[in-house]
Amino acid sequence: MEKNGTNPLKDIKTFIRMYSIVNLENVDIVFAYQAKAVVYGCVAAKIAKVEKIYALITGAGSVFNLEGFKGNLIKKILSLQYKIALSCCNCIFFQNMDNEIMFKKMELVKGQNTYIVNGSGINLNYFTPQPLPKDDVFLFIGRLLRDKGILEYLKAARIVKSKYPNAKFQVLGPFDTNPTTIEIKDMEPYIKKGYIEYLGATDDVRPFLKECSVFVLPSYHEGRSRSTIEAMAIGRPIITTDAPGCRETIIDGVNGFLVPVKDVKALAEKMIWMIENKEIREKMARESLKICQDRYDVNKVNKDLLKVMNLYTPNEIVNNSAKN
């Protein structure tokens, strides 16, 4: 399945393959996760006469922010696909209220049951608390998309470096096929002048999170930012935006700060605050860990999903919680 591909022939093959698997395996329940899996998987499941179909919307995605003739055409096609696919579902899960409201306003969801869940959950045995470094190391993790706020991060780094030249600003993540992706040439001026360090891409973010003292994600929209929650799980203060899927991870002033979307000046000011208030920064790091343990433990999130899908009885939930 091509995540960002727009070739209709390849998508038809994906749909046929999904239907074949679901039909051949006599599947009882389908839980579709990610845009293409939802728009094709739910319809394939309905045609295969699966009785219980669920979809998890992990975010509205960059597609709904595209402009121009091609962008508007893609939005119309995706909206129609969502509308058909979600009509097949017993329940639709959202990771934030803004996306739920948006889908209902666009009439992509009409009358179906909906439920908001705390992201995808984090394995707290894999992401464990780490000591907070004393150095001022800011880290951005994510696909290198304009919608992730990477350009704002670069510009804010330049501002902060002019006042605190010893502060480090790191970028970790892959370039992408998404329409809002940037290119290496967009970062080169910042790399050459020493404003940022590009660390490339990785399958394991933990060593990089361990070395940072503040995690930054100036995204325009998320489902429920997984990279932010991973940073919280190891105990890091957060600077992110007051945007869907980002604001849910932060109690402003408690475990970090929310800044307006695309506001480079506000972003730089909060970075400088983190440099100048190290004692409070450490307190924020501890609060991030507490919030993560309370809301985003994968066991709690999964039990919530299973309960809604009637795959756990209340007694089983209590008994399993006691065992854990």
PDB file of C-alpha atoms in Angstrom:
ATOM      1  CA  MET A   1       0.000   0.000   0.000  1.00  0.00           C
ATOM      2  CA  GLU A   2       1.444   3.335  -1.066  1.00  0.00           C
ATOM      3  CA  LYS A   3       0.738   5.796   1.738  1.00  0.00           C
ATOM      4  CA  ASN A   4       0.828   8.951  -0.395  1.00  0.00           C
ATOM      5  CA  GLY A   5       0.442   7.437  -3.854  1.00  0.00           C
ATOM      6  CA  THR A   6      -2.286   8.765  -6.161  1.00  0.00           C
ATOM      7  CA  ASN A   7      -2.099   6.128  -8.901  1.00  0.00           C
ATOM      8  CA  PRO A   8      -5.680   4.771  -9.184  1.00  0.00           C
ATOM      9  CA  LEU A   9      -4.561   1.448 -10.690  1.00  0.00           C
ATOM     10  CA  LYS A  10      -2.279   0.738  -7.739  1.00  0.00           C
ATOM     11  CA  ASP A  11      -5.050   1.720  -5.329  1.00  0.00           C
ATOM     12  CA  ILE A  12      -7.484  -0.633  -7.075  1.00  0.00           C
ATOM     13  CA  LYS A  13      -4.951  -3.450  -6.669  1.00  0.00           C
ATOM     14  CA  THR A  14      -4.642  -2.563  -2.982  1.00  0.00           C
ATOM     15  CA  PHE A  15      -8.425  -2.684  -2.573  1.00  0.00           C
ATOM     16  CA  ILE A  16      -8.734  -6.053  -4.341  1.00  0.00           C
ATOM     17  CA  ARG A  17      -5.913  -7.489  -2.225  1.00  0.00           C
ATOM     18  CA  MET A  18      -7.559  -6.242   0.979  1.00  0.00           C
ATOM     19  CA  TYR A  19     -10.899  -7.767  -0.007  1.00  0.00           C
ATOM     20  CA  SER A  20      -9.245 -11.086  -0.912  1.00  0.00           C
ATOM     21  CA  ILE A  21      -7.504 -11.355   2.462  1.00  0.00           C
ATOM     22  CA  VAL A  22     -10.557 -10.382   4.510  1.00  0.00           C
ATOM     23  CA  ASN A  23     -12.838 -12.704   2.517  1.00  0.00           C
ATOM     24  CA  LEU A  24     -10.426 -15.644   2.464  1.00  0.00           C
ATOM     25  CA  GLU A  25      -9.669 -15.512   6.180  1.00  0.00           C
ATOM     26  CA  ASN A  26     -13.350 -15.262   7.217  1.00  0.00           C
ATOM     27  CA  VAL A  27     -12.537 -12.200   9.299  1.00  0.00           C
ATOM     28  CA  ASP A  28     -14.921 -11.332  12.152  1.00  0.00           C
ATOM     29  CA  ILE A  29     -13.689  -7.821  12.953  1.00  0.00           C
ATOM     30  CA  VAL A  30     -11.799  -5.214  10.922  1.00  0.00           C
ATOM     31  CA  PHE A  31      -9.997  -2.351  12.635  1.00  0.00           C
ATOM     32  CA  ALA A  32      -8.704   0.056   9.987  1.00  0.00           C
ATOM     33  CA  TYR A  33      -5.908   2.454  10.891  1.00  0.00           C
ATOM     34  CA  GLN A  34      -4.465   5.210   8.623  1.00  0.00           C
ATOM     35  CA  ALA A  35      -6.193   6.989   5.764  1.00  0.00           C
ATOM     36  CA  LYS A  36      -5.818   4.495   2.902  1.00  0.00           C
ATOM     37  CA  ALA A  37      -6.438   1.534   5.179  1.00  0.00           C
ATOM     38  CA  VAL A  38      -9.673   3.220   6.254  1.00  0.00           C
ATOM     39  CA  VAL A  39     -10.998   4.292   2.846  1.00  0.00           C
ATOM     40  CA  TYR A  40     -10.277   0.931   1.190  1.00  0.00           C
ATOM     41  CA  GLY A  41     -10.258  -1.491   4.130  1.00  0.00           C
ATOM     42  CA  CYS A  42     -13.676  -0.561   5.510  1.00  0.00           C
ATOM     43  CA  VAL A  43     -15.377  -0.887   2.117  1.00  0.00           C
ATOM     44  CA  ALA A  44     -13.574  -4.180   1.415  1.00  0.00           C
ATOM     45  CA  ALA A  45     -14.743  -5.472   4.798  1.00  0.00           C
ATOM     46  CA  LYS A  46     -18.349  -4.426   4.115  1.00  0.00           C
ATOM     47  CA  ILE A  47     -18.385  -6.183   0.733  1.00  0.00           C
ATOM     48  CA  ALA A  48     -16.909  -9.277   2.412  1.00  0.00           C
ATOM     49  CA  LYS A  49     -19.841  -9.097   4.864  1.00  0.00           C
ATOM     50  CA  VAL A  50     -17.737  -8.488   7.963  1.00  0.00           C
ATOM     51  CA  GLU A  51     -20.179  -7.674  10.772  1.00  0.00           C
ATOM     52  CA  LYS A  52     -17.956  -5.455  12.931  1.00  0.00           C
ATOM     53  CA  ILE A  53     -15.946  -2.700  11.251  1.00  0.00           C
ATOM     54  CA  TYR A  54     -14.039   0.037  13.085  1.00  0.00           C
ATOM     55  CA  ALA A  55     -11.899   2.926  11.847  1.00  0.00           C
ATOM     56  CA  LEU A  56      -9.274   4.967  13.666  1.00  0.00           C
ATOM     57  CA  ILE A  57      -8.730   8.475  12.265  1.00  0.00           C
ATOM     58  CA  THR A  58      -5.168   9.389  13.214  1.00  0.00           C
ATOM     59  CA  GLY A  59      -5.487  12.949  11.929  1.00  0.00           C
ATOM     60  CA  ALA A  60      -7.080  14.983   9.166  1.00  0.00           C
ATOM     61  CA  GLY A  61      -3.767  14.937   7.304  1.00  0.00           C
ATOM     62  CA  SER A  62      -2.104  17.415   4.975  1.00  0.00           C
ATOM     63  CA  VAL A  63      -4.497  16.601   2.128  1.00  0.00           C
ATOM     64  CA  PHE A  64      -7.287  18.704   3.646  1.00  0.00           C
ATOM     65  CA  ASN A  65      -4.985  21.743   3.588  1.00  0.00           C
ATOM     66  CA  LEU A  66      -4.017  21.476  -0.081  1.00  0.00           C
ATOM     67  CA  GLU A  67      -4.853  24.392  -2.369  1.00  0.00           C
ATOM     68  CA  GLY A  68      -5.203  24.950  -6.097  1.00  0.00           C
ATOM     69  CA  PHE A  69      -7.089  22.918  -8.685  1.00  0.00           C
ATOM     70  CA  LYS A  70      -5.241  19.654  -8.042  1.00  0.00           C
ATOM     71  CA  GLY A  71      -5.419  20.093  -4.275  1.00  0.00           C
ATOM     72  CA  ASN A  72      -9.152  20.754  -4.321  1.00  0.00           C
ATOM     73  CA  LEU A  73      -9.725  17.776  -6.605  1.00  0.00           C
ATOM     74  CA  ILE A  74      -7.773  15.467  -4.273  1.00  0.00           C
ATOM     75  CA  LYS A  75      -9.740  16.809  -1.272  1.00  0.00           C
ATOM     76  CA  LYS A  76     -13.059  16.118  -3.009  1.00  0.00           C
ATOM     77  CA  ILE A  77     -12.033  12.581  -3.933  1.00  0.00           C
ATOM     78  CA  LEU A  78     -10.739  11.803  -0.435  1.00  0.00           C
ATOM     79  CA  SER A  79     -13.847  13.304   1.181  1.00  0.00           C
ATOM     80  CA  LEU A  80     -16.079  11.067  -0.940  1.00  0.00           C
ATOM     81  CA  GLN A  81     -13.932   8.043  -0.126  1.00  0.00           C
ATOM     82  CA  TYR A  82     -14.090   8.794   3.598  1.00  0.00           C
ATOM     83  CA  LYS A  83     -17.851   9.317   3.454  1.00  0.00           C
ATOM     84  CA  ILE A  84     -18.429   5.936   1.812  1.00  0.00           C
ATOM     85  CA  ALA A  85     -15.923   4.071   3.981  1.00  0.00           C
ATOM     86  CA  LEU A  86     -17.044   5.520   7.312  1.00  0.00           C
ATOM     87  CA  SER A  87     -20.682   4.721   6.522  1.00  0.00           C
ATOM     88  CA  CYS A  88     -19.613   1.067   6.743  1.00  0.00           C
ATOM     89  CA  CYS A  89     -18.372   1.393  10.334  1.00  0.00           C
ATOM     90  CA  ASN A  90     -19.921   0.391  13.641  1.00  0.00           C
ATOM     91  CA  CYS A  91     -17.818   3.006  15.410  1.00  0.00           C
ATOM     92  CA  ILE A  92     -15.207   5.568  14.382  1.00  0.00           C
ATOM     93  CA  PHE A  93     -12.345   6.453  16.726  1.00  0.00           C
ATOM     94  CA  PHE A  94     -10.744   9.893  16.675  1.00  0.00           C
ATOM     95  CA  GLN A  95      -7.571  11.020  18.429  1.00  0.00           C
ATOM     96  CA  ASN A  96      -8.783  14.568  19.056  1.00  0.00           C
ATOM     97  CA  MET A  97     -12.076  16.435  19.267  1.00  0.00           C
ATOM     98  CA  ASP A  98     -11.188  18.916  16.500  1.00  0.00           C
ATOM     99  CA  ASN A  99     -11.011  16.127  13.904  1.00  0.00           C
ATOM    100  CA  GLU A 100     -14.279  14.641  15.126  1.00  0.00           C
ATOM    101  CA  ILE A 101     -16.022  18.021  14.798  1.00  0.00           C
ATOM    102  CA  MET A 102     -14.449  18.602  11.370  1.00  0.00           C
ATOM    103  CA  PHE A 103     -15.558  15.217   9.986  1.00  0.00           C
ATOM    104  CA  LYS A 104     -19.100  15.780  11.256  1.00  0.00           C
ATOM    105  CA  LYS A 105     -19.220  19.317   9.873  1.00  0.00           C
ATOM    106  CA  MET A 106     -18.091  18.026   6.464  1.00  0.00           C
ATOM    107  CA  GLU A 107     -20.747  15.294   6.795  1.00  0.00           C
ATOM    108  CA  LEU A 108     -18.145  12.562   6.404  1.00  0.00           C
ATOM    109  CA  VAL A 109     -19.654  11.114   9.575  1.00  0.00           C
ATOM    110  CA  LYS A 110     -23.453  11.117   9.810  1.00  0.00           C
ATOM    111  CA  GLY A 111     -25.094   9.249  12.664  1.00  0.00           C
ATOM    112  CA  GLN A 112     -22.337   6.689  13.277  1.00  0.00           C
ATOM    113  CA  ASN A 113     -21.009   6.157  16.780  1.00  0.00           C
ATOM    114  CA  THR A 114     -17.777   8.052  17.485  1.00  0.00           C
ATOM    115  CA  TYR A 115     -15.274   7.873  20.328  1.00  0.00           C
ATOM    116  CA  ILE A 116     -12.146   9.867  21.216  1.00  0.00           C
ATOM    117  CA  VAL A 117      -9.104   7.856  22.299  1.00  0.00           C
ATOM    118  CA  ASN A 118      -5.763   9.071  23.696  1.00  0.00           C
ATOM    119  CA  GLY A 119      -3.640   8.484  20.619  1.00  0.00           C
ATOM    120  CA  SER A 120      -2.130   5.111  19.805  1.00  0.00           C
ATOM    121  CA  GLY A 121      -0.525   4.582  23.197  1.00  0.00           C
ATOM    122  CA  ILE A 122       3.126   4.262  24.173  1.00  0.00           C
ATOM    123  CA  ASN A 123       4.956   1.184  25.437  1.00  0.00           C
ATOM    124  CA  LEU A 124       6.360   2.493  28.726  1.00  0.00           C
ATOM    125  CA  ASN A 125       8.661  -0.521  29.012  1.00  0.00           C
ATOM    126  CA  TYR A 126      10.333   0.568  25.760  1.00  0.00           C
ATOM    127  CA  PHE A 127      10.310   4.330  26.363  1.00  0.00           C
ATOM    128  CA  THR A 128      11.684   4.707  29.880  1.00  0.00           C
ATOM    129  CA  PRO A 129      12.559   7.835  31.947  1.00  0.00           C
ATOM    130  CA  GLN A 130      16.027   9.276  31.307  1.00  0.00           C
ATOM    131  CA  PRO A 131      17.985  11.952  33.233  1.00  0.00           C
ATOM    132  CA  LEU A 132      17.495  15.444  31.850  1.00  0.00           C
ATOM    133  CA  PRO A 133      20.730  16.853  30.352  1.00  0.00           C
ATOM    134  CA  LYS A 134      21.975  20.199  31.669  1.00  0.00           C
ATOM    135  CA  ASP A 135      22.979  21.400  28.197  1.00  0.00           C
ATOM    136  CA  ASP A 136      20.489  23.297  26.044  1.00  0.00           C
ATOM    137  CA  VAL A 137      19.678  20.790  23.320  1.00  0.00           C
ATOM    138  CA  PHE A 138      16.413  21.253  21.393  1.00  0.00           C
ATOM    139  CA  LEU A 139      15.143  18.389  19.239  1.00  0.00           C
ATOM    140  CA  PHE A 140      12.586  18.226  16.418  1.00  0.00           C
ATOM    141  CA  ILE A 141      11.440  14.740  15.354  1.00  0.00           C
ATOM    142  CA  GLY A 142       9.113  14.153  12.444  1.00  0.00           C
ATOM    143  CA  ARG A 143       8.753  13.821   8.718  1.00  0.00           C
ATOM    144  CA  LEU A 144      10.228  16.920   7.137  1.00  0.00           C
ATOM    145  CA  LEU A 145       6.969  18.530   6.090  1.00  0.00           C
ATOM    146  CA  ARG A 146       5.947  22.163   6.125  1.00  0.00           C
ATOM    147  CA  ASP A 147       2.844  21.091   8.032  1.00  0.00           C
ATOM    148  CA  LYS A 148       5.058  19.756  10.831  1.00  0.00           C
ATOM    149  CA  GLY A 149       6.381  23.287  11.354  1.00  0.00           C
ATOM    150  CA  ILE A 150       9.935  22.461  10.329  1.00  0.00           C
ATOM    151  CA  LEU A 151      10.487  25.845   8.649  1.00  0.00           C
ATOM    152  CA  GLU A 152       9.315  27.687  11.772  1.00  0.00           C
ATOM    153  CA  TYR A 153      11.686  25.567  13.835  1.00  0.00           C
ATOM    154  CA  LEU A 154      14.630  26.480  11.596  1.00  0.00           C
ATOM    155  CA  LYS A 155      13.840  30.196  11.756  1.00  0.00           C
ATOM    156  CA  ALA A 156      13.358  30.141  15.529  1.00  0.00           C
ATOM    157  CA  ALA A 157      16.684  28.319  15.951  1.00  0.00           C
ATOM    158  CA  ARG A 158      18.427  31.129  14.071  1.00  0.00           C
ATOM    159  CA  ILE A 159      16.890  33.724  16.420  1.00  0.00           C
ATOM    160  CA  VAL A 160      17.826  31.852  19.591  1.00  0.00           C
ATOM    161  CA  LYS A 161      21.383  31.102  18.397  1.00  0.00           C
ATOM    162  CA  SER A 162      21.987  34.826  17.986  1.00  0.00           C
ATOM    163  CA  LYS A 163      21.456  35.243  21.734  1.00  0.00           C
ATOM    164  CA  TYR A 164      22.647  31.857  23.020  1.00  0.00           C
ATOM    165  CA  PRO A 165      25.247  30.545  20.538  1.00  0.00           C
ATOM    166  CA  ASN A 166      25.967  27.430  22.639  1.00  0.00           C
ATOM    167  CA  ALA A 167      22.398  26.149  22.372  1.00  0.00           C
ATOM    168  CA  LYS A 168      21.962  23.190  20.007  1.00  0.00           C
ATOM    169  CA  PHE A 169      19.076  22.649  17.621  1.00  0.00           C
ATOM    170  CA  GLN A 170      18.712  19.192  16.129  1.00  0.00           C
ATOM    171  CA  VAL A 171      16.430  17.794  13.417  1.00  0.00           C
ATOM    172  CA  LEU A 172      15.670  14.090  13.169  1.00  0.00           C
ATOM    173  CA  GLY A 173      13.436  12.631  10.491  1.00  0.00           C
ATOM    174  CA  PRO A 174      13.083  11.559   6.868  1.00  0.00           C
ATOM    175  CA  PHE A 175      12.205  13.510   3.764  1.00  0.00           C
ATOM    176  CA  ASP A 176       8.836  12.396   2.418  1.00  0.00           C
ATOM    177  CA  THR A 177       6.634  12.054  -0.669  1.00  0.00           C
ATOM    178  CA  ASN A 178       3.891  14.111   0.993  1.00  0.00           C
ATOM    179  CA  PRO A 179       2.857  17.225  -1.012  1.00  0.00           C
ATOM    180  CA  THR A 180       4.052  19.502   1.816  1.00  0.00           C
ATOM    181  CA  THR A 181       7.540  18.001   2.090  1.00  0.00           C
ATOM    182  CA  ILE A 182      10.628  20.209   2.095  1.00  0.00           C
ATOM    183  CA  GLU A 183      13.934  19.398   0.384  1.00  0.00           C
ATOM    184  CA  ILE A 184      17.484  19.264   1.716  1.00  0.00           C
ATOM    185  CA  LYS A 185      18.208  22.569  -0.072  1.00  0.00           C
ATOM    186  CA  ASP A 186      15.673  24.238   2.250  1.00  0.00           C
ATOM    187  CA  MET A 187      17.763  23.239   5.266  1.00  0.00           C
ATOM    188  CA  GLU A 188      21.252  23.689   3.846  1.00  0.00           C
ATOM    189  CA  PRO A 189      21.596  27.428   4.681  1.00  0.00           C
ATOM    190  CA  TYR A 190      20.757  26.698   8.318  1.00  0.00           C
ATOM    191  CA  ILE A 191      23.115  23.715   8.454  1.00  0.00           C
ATOM    192  CA  LYS A 192      26.040  25.568   6.858  1.00  0.00           C
ATOM    193  CA  LYS A 193      25.729  28.505   9.270  1.00  0.00           C
ATOM    194  CA  GLY A 194      25.555  26.178  12.269  1.00  0.00           C
ATOM    195  CA  TYR A 195      22.022  27.030  13.317  1.00  0.00           C
ATOM    196  CA  ILE A 196      20.880  23.402  13.229  1.00  0.00           C
ATOM    197  CA  GLU A 197      22.233  19.853  13.022  1.00  0.00           C
ATOM    198  CA  TYR A 198      20.480  17.422  10.701  1.00  0.00           C
ATOM    199  CA  LEU A 199      20.703  13.931  12.211  1.00  0.00           C
ATOM    200  CA  GLY A 200      19.115  12.030   9.335  1.00  0.00           C
ATOM    201  CA  ALA A 201      16.431   9.386   9.837  1.00  0.00           C
ATOM    202  CA  THR A 202      16.307   6.487  12.279  1.00  0.00           C
ATOM    203  CA  ASP A 203      14.218   3.504  13.338  1.00  0.00           C
ATOM    204  CA  ASP A 204      14.970   4.161  17.014  1.00  0.00           C
ATOM    205  CA  VAL A 205      14.444   7.684  18.356  1.00  0.00           C
ATOM    206  CA  ARG A 206      15.318   6.859  21.977  1.00  0.00           C
ATOM    207  CA  PRO A 207      19.072   7.653  21.878  1.00  0.00           C
ATOM    208  CA  PHE A 208      18.316  11.064  20.390  1.00  0.00           C
ATOM    209  CA  LEU A 209      15.545  11.821  22.867  1.00  0.00           C
ATOM    210  CA  LYS A 210      17.915  10.879  25.676  1.00  0.00           C
ATOM    211  CA  GLU A 211      20.420  13.542  24.588  1.00  0.00           C
ATOM    212  CA  CYS A 212      17.908  16.382  24.243  1.00  0.00           C
ATOM    213  CA  SER A 213      16.723  18.678  27.025  1.00  0.00           C
ATOM    214  CA  VAL A 214      13.619  20.101  25.286  1.00  0.00           C
ATOM    215  CA  PHE A 215      11.402  18.538  22.619  1.00  0.00           C
ATOM    216  CA  VAL A 216       9.884  20.889  20.021  1.00  0.00           C
ATOM    217  CA  LEU A 217       7.097  20.204  17.513  1.00  0.00           C
ATOM    218  CA  PRO A 218       5.570  23.344  15.906  1.00  0.00           C
ATOM    219  CA  SER A 219       3.086  21.285  13.857  1.00  0.00           C
ATOM    220  CA  TYR A 220       0.008  22.746  12.164  1.00  0.00           C
ATOM    221  CA  HIS A 221      -2.122  19.679  12.969  1.00  0.00           C
ATOM    222  CA  GLU A 222      -1.792  16.114  14.256  1.00  0.00           C
ATOM    223  CA  GLY A 223      -4.033  13.219  15.224  1.00  0.00           C
ATOM    224  CA  ARG A 224      -2.372  12.977  18.627  1.00  0.00           C
ATOM    225  CA  SER A 225       1.344  13.638  18.251  1.00  0.00           C
ATOM    226  CA  ARG A 226       3.173  10.368  18.852  1.00  0.00           C
ATOM    227  CA  SER A 227       6.667  11.887  18.788  1.00  0.00           C
ATOM    228  CA  THR A 228       5.628  14.340  21.518  1.00  0.00           C
ATOM    229  CA  ILE A 229       4.232  11.549  23.675  1.00  0.00           C
ATOM    230  CA  GLU A 230       7.432   9.532  23.219  1.00  0.00           C
ATOM    231  CA  ALA A 231       9.409  12.536  24.445  1.00  0.00           C
ATOM    232  CA  MET A 232       7.070  12.845  27.437  1.00  0.00           C
ATOM    233  CA  ALA A 233       7.578   9.136  28.220  1.00  0.00           C
ATOM    234  CA  ILE A 234      11.296   9.643  28.800  1.00  0.00           C
ATOM    235  CA  GLY A 235      10.686  12.841  30.747  1.00  0.00           C
ATOM    236  CA  ARG A 236      11.153  15.883  28.541  1.00  0.00           C
ATOM    237  CA  PRO A 237       9.476  19.314  28.610  1.00  0.00           C
ATOM    238  CA  ILE A 238       7.584  20.139  25.429  1.00  0.00           C
ATOM    239  CA  ILE A 239       7.096  23.168  23.206  1.00  0.00           C
ATOM    240  CA  THR A 240       4.341  22.615  20.668  1.00  0.00           C
ATOM    241  CA  THR A 241       1.490  24.482  19.003  1.00  0.00           C
ATOM    242  CA  ASP A 242      -2.053  25.268  20.038  1.00  0.00           C
ATOM    243  CA  ALA A 243      -3.287  23.062  17.201  1.00  0.00           C
ATOM    244  CA  PRO A 244      -5.427  19.912  16.916  1.00  0.00           C
ATOM    245  CA  GLY A 245      -3.564  16.846  18.162  1.00  0.00           C
ATOM    246  CA  CYS A 246      -0.816  18.991  19.713  1.00  0.00           C
ATOM    247  CA  ARG A 247      -2.658  20.949  22.385  1.00  0.00           C
ATOM    248  CA  GLU A 248      -4.003  17.715  23.914  1.00  0.00           C
ATOM    249  CA  THR A 249      -0.503  16.649  24.997  1.00  0.00           C
ATOM    250  CA  ILE A 250       0.297  19.819  26.926  1.00  0.00           C
ATOM    251  CA  ILE A 251      -0.970  21.502  30.045  1.00  0.00           C
ATOM    252  CA  ASP A 252       0.325  24.955  29.188  1.00  0.00           C
ATOM    253  CA  GLY A 253       2.879  26.118  31.730  1.00  0.00           C
ATOM    254  CA  VAL A 254       2.905  22.736  33.508  1.00  0.00           C
ATOM    255  CA  ASN A 255       4.812  20.295  31.276  1.00  0.00           C
ATOM    256  CA  GLY A 256       5.676  22.774  28.540  1.00  0.00           C
ATOM    257  CA  PHE A 257       4.232  25.529  26.401  1.00  0.00           C
ATOM    258  CA  LEU A 258       1.732  25.998  23.611  1.00  0.00           C
ATOM    259  CA  VAL A 259       2.529  28.614  20.959  1.00  0.00           C
ATOM    260  CA  PRO A 260       0.368  29.868  18.072  1.00  0.00           C
ATOM    261  CA  VAL A 261       0.726  27.999  14.770  1.00  0.00           C
ATOM    262  CA  LYS A 262       3.347  29.534  12.411  1.00  0.00           C
ATOM    263  CA  ASP A 263       4.451  32.058  15.073  1.00  0.00           C
ATOM    264  CA  VAL A 264       8.253  32.007  14.852  1.00  0.00           C
ATOM    265  CA  LYS A 265       8.709  34.812  17.376  1.00  0.00           C
ATOM    266  CA  ALA A 266       6.602  33.097  20.055  1.00  0.00           C
ATOM    267  CA  LEU A 267       8.407  29.816  19.418  1.00  0.00           C
ATOM    268  CA  ALA A 268      11.817  31.455  19.838  1.00  0.00           C
ATOM    269  CA  GLU A 269      10.665  33.218  23.032  1.00  0.00           C
ATOM    270  CA  LYS A 270       9.633  29.927  24.657  1.00  0.00           C
ATOM    271  CA  MET A 271      12.920  28.319  23.636  1.00  0.00           C
ATOM    272  CA  ILE A 272      14.798  31.187  25.289  1.00  0.00           C
ATOM    273  CA  TRP A 273      12.616  30.780  28.387  1.00  0.00           C
ATOM    274  CA  MET A 274      13.646  27.118  28.578  1.00  0.00           C
ATOM    275  CA  ILE A 275      17.320  28.140  28.453  1.00  0.00           C
ATOM    276  CA  GLU A 276      16.906  30.777  31.164  1.00  0.00           C
ATOM    277  CA  ASN A 277      14.741  28.707  33.545  1.00  0.00           C
ATOM    278  CA  LYS A 278      16.498  25.374  33.958  1.00  0.00           C
ATOM    279  CA  GLU A 279      15.048  24.558  37.398  1.00  0.00           C
ATOM    280  CA  ILE A 280      11.464  24.960  36.192  1.00  0.00           C
ATOM    281  CA  ARG A 281      12.421  23.089  33.023  1.00  0.00           C
ATOM    282  CA  GLU A 282      13.325  20.086  35.164  1.00  0.00           C
ATOM    283  CA  LYS A 283       9.983  20.287  36.968  1.00  0.00           C
ATOM    284  CA  MET A 284       8.199  20.383  33.602  1.00  0.00           C
ATOM    285  CA  ALA A 285      10.095  17.272  32.540  1.00  0.00           C
ATOM    286  CA  ARG A 286       8.778  15.393  35.580  1.00  0.00           C
ATOM    287  CA  GLU A 287       5.242  16.574  34.863  1.00  0.00           C
ATOM    288  CA  SER A 288       5.493  15.325  31.266  1.00  0.00           C
ATOM    289  CA  LEU A 289       6.319  11.848  32.542  1.00  0.00           C
ATOM    290  CA  LYS A 290       3.385  11.864  34.974  1.00  0.00           C
ATOM    291  CA  ILE A 291       0.927  12.959  32.288  1.00  0.00           C
ATOM    292  CA  CYS A 292       2.222  10.305  29.892  1.00  0.00           C
ATOM    293  CA  GLN A 293       1.924   7.536  32.472  1.00  0.00           C
ATOM    294  CA  ASP A 294      -1.603   8.630  33.337  1.00  0.00           C
ATOM    295  CA  ARG A 295      -3.000   9.132  29.812  1.00  0.00           C
ATOM    296  CA  TYR A 296      -0.858   7.411  27.202  1.00  0.00           C
ATOM    297  CA  ASP A 297       0.202   4.014  28.545  1.00  0.00           C
ATOM    298  CA  VAL A 298      -0.485   1.657  25.619  1.00  0.00           C
ATOM    299  CA  ASN A 299      -2.152  -0.853  27.956  1.00  0.00           C
ATOM    300  CA  LYS A 300      -4.696   1.766  29.052  1.00  0.00           C
ATOM    301  CA  VAL A 301      -5.330   2.966  25.490  1.00  0.00           C
ATOM    302  CA  ASN A 302      -5.763  -0.585  24.174  1.00  0.00           C
ATOM    303  CA  LYS A 303      -8.171  -1.511  26.967  1.00  0.00           C
ATOM    304  CA  ASP A 304     -10.207   1.569  26.131  1.00  0.00           C
ATOM    305  CA  LEU A 305     -10.415   0.509  22.468  1.00  0.00           C
ATOM    306  CA  LEU A 306     -11.248  -3.090  23.311  1.00  0.00           C
ATOM    307  CA  LYS A 307     -13.958  -2.037  25.731  1.00  0.00           C
ATOM    308  CA  VAL A 308     -15.692   0.100  23.078  1.00  0.00           C
ATOM    309  CA  MET A 309     -15.447  -2.779  20.576  1.00  0.00           C
ATOM    310  CA  ASN A 310     -16.940  -5.178  23.154  1.00  0.00           C
ATOM    311  CA  LEU A 311     -13.851  -7.370  23.087  1.00  0.00           C
ATOM    312  CA  TYR A 312     -13.424  -7.072  26.850  1.00  0.00           C
ATOM    313  CA  THR A 313     -16.144  -7.455  29.446  1.00  0.00           C
ATOM    314  CA  PRO A 314     -15.891  -5.087  32.448  1.00  0.00           C
ATOM    315  CA  ASN A 315     -14.821  -8.016  34.664  1.00  0.00           C
ATOM    316  CA  GLU A 316     -12.026  -8.978  32.293  1.00  0.00           C
ATOM    317  CA  ILE A 317     -10.745  -5.399  32.313  1.00  0.00           C
ATOM    318  CA  VAL A 318     -10.657  -5.349  36.105  1.00  0.00           C
ATOM    319  CA  ASN A 319      -8.994  -8.768  36.346  1.00  0.00           C
ATOM    320  CA  ASN A 320      -6.358  -7.974  33.739  1.00  0.00           C
ATOM    321  CA  SER A 321      -5.609  -4.625  35.399  1.00  0.00           C
ATOM    322  CA  ALA A 322      -5.049  -6.429  38.699  1.00  0.00           C
ATOM    323  CA  LYS A 323      -2.638  -8.885  37.043  1.00  0.00           C
ATOM    324  CA  ASN A 324      -0.630  -6.061  35.498  1.00  0.00           C
TER     325      ASN A 324
END
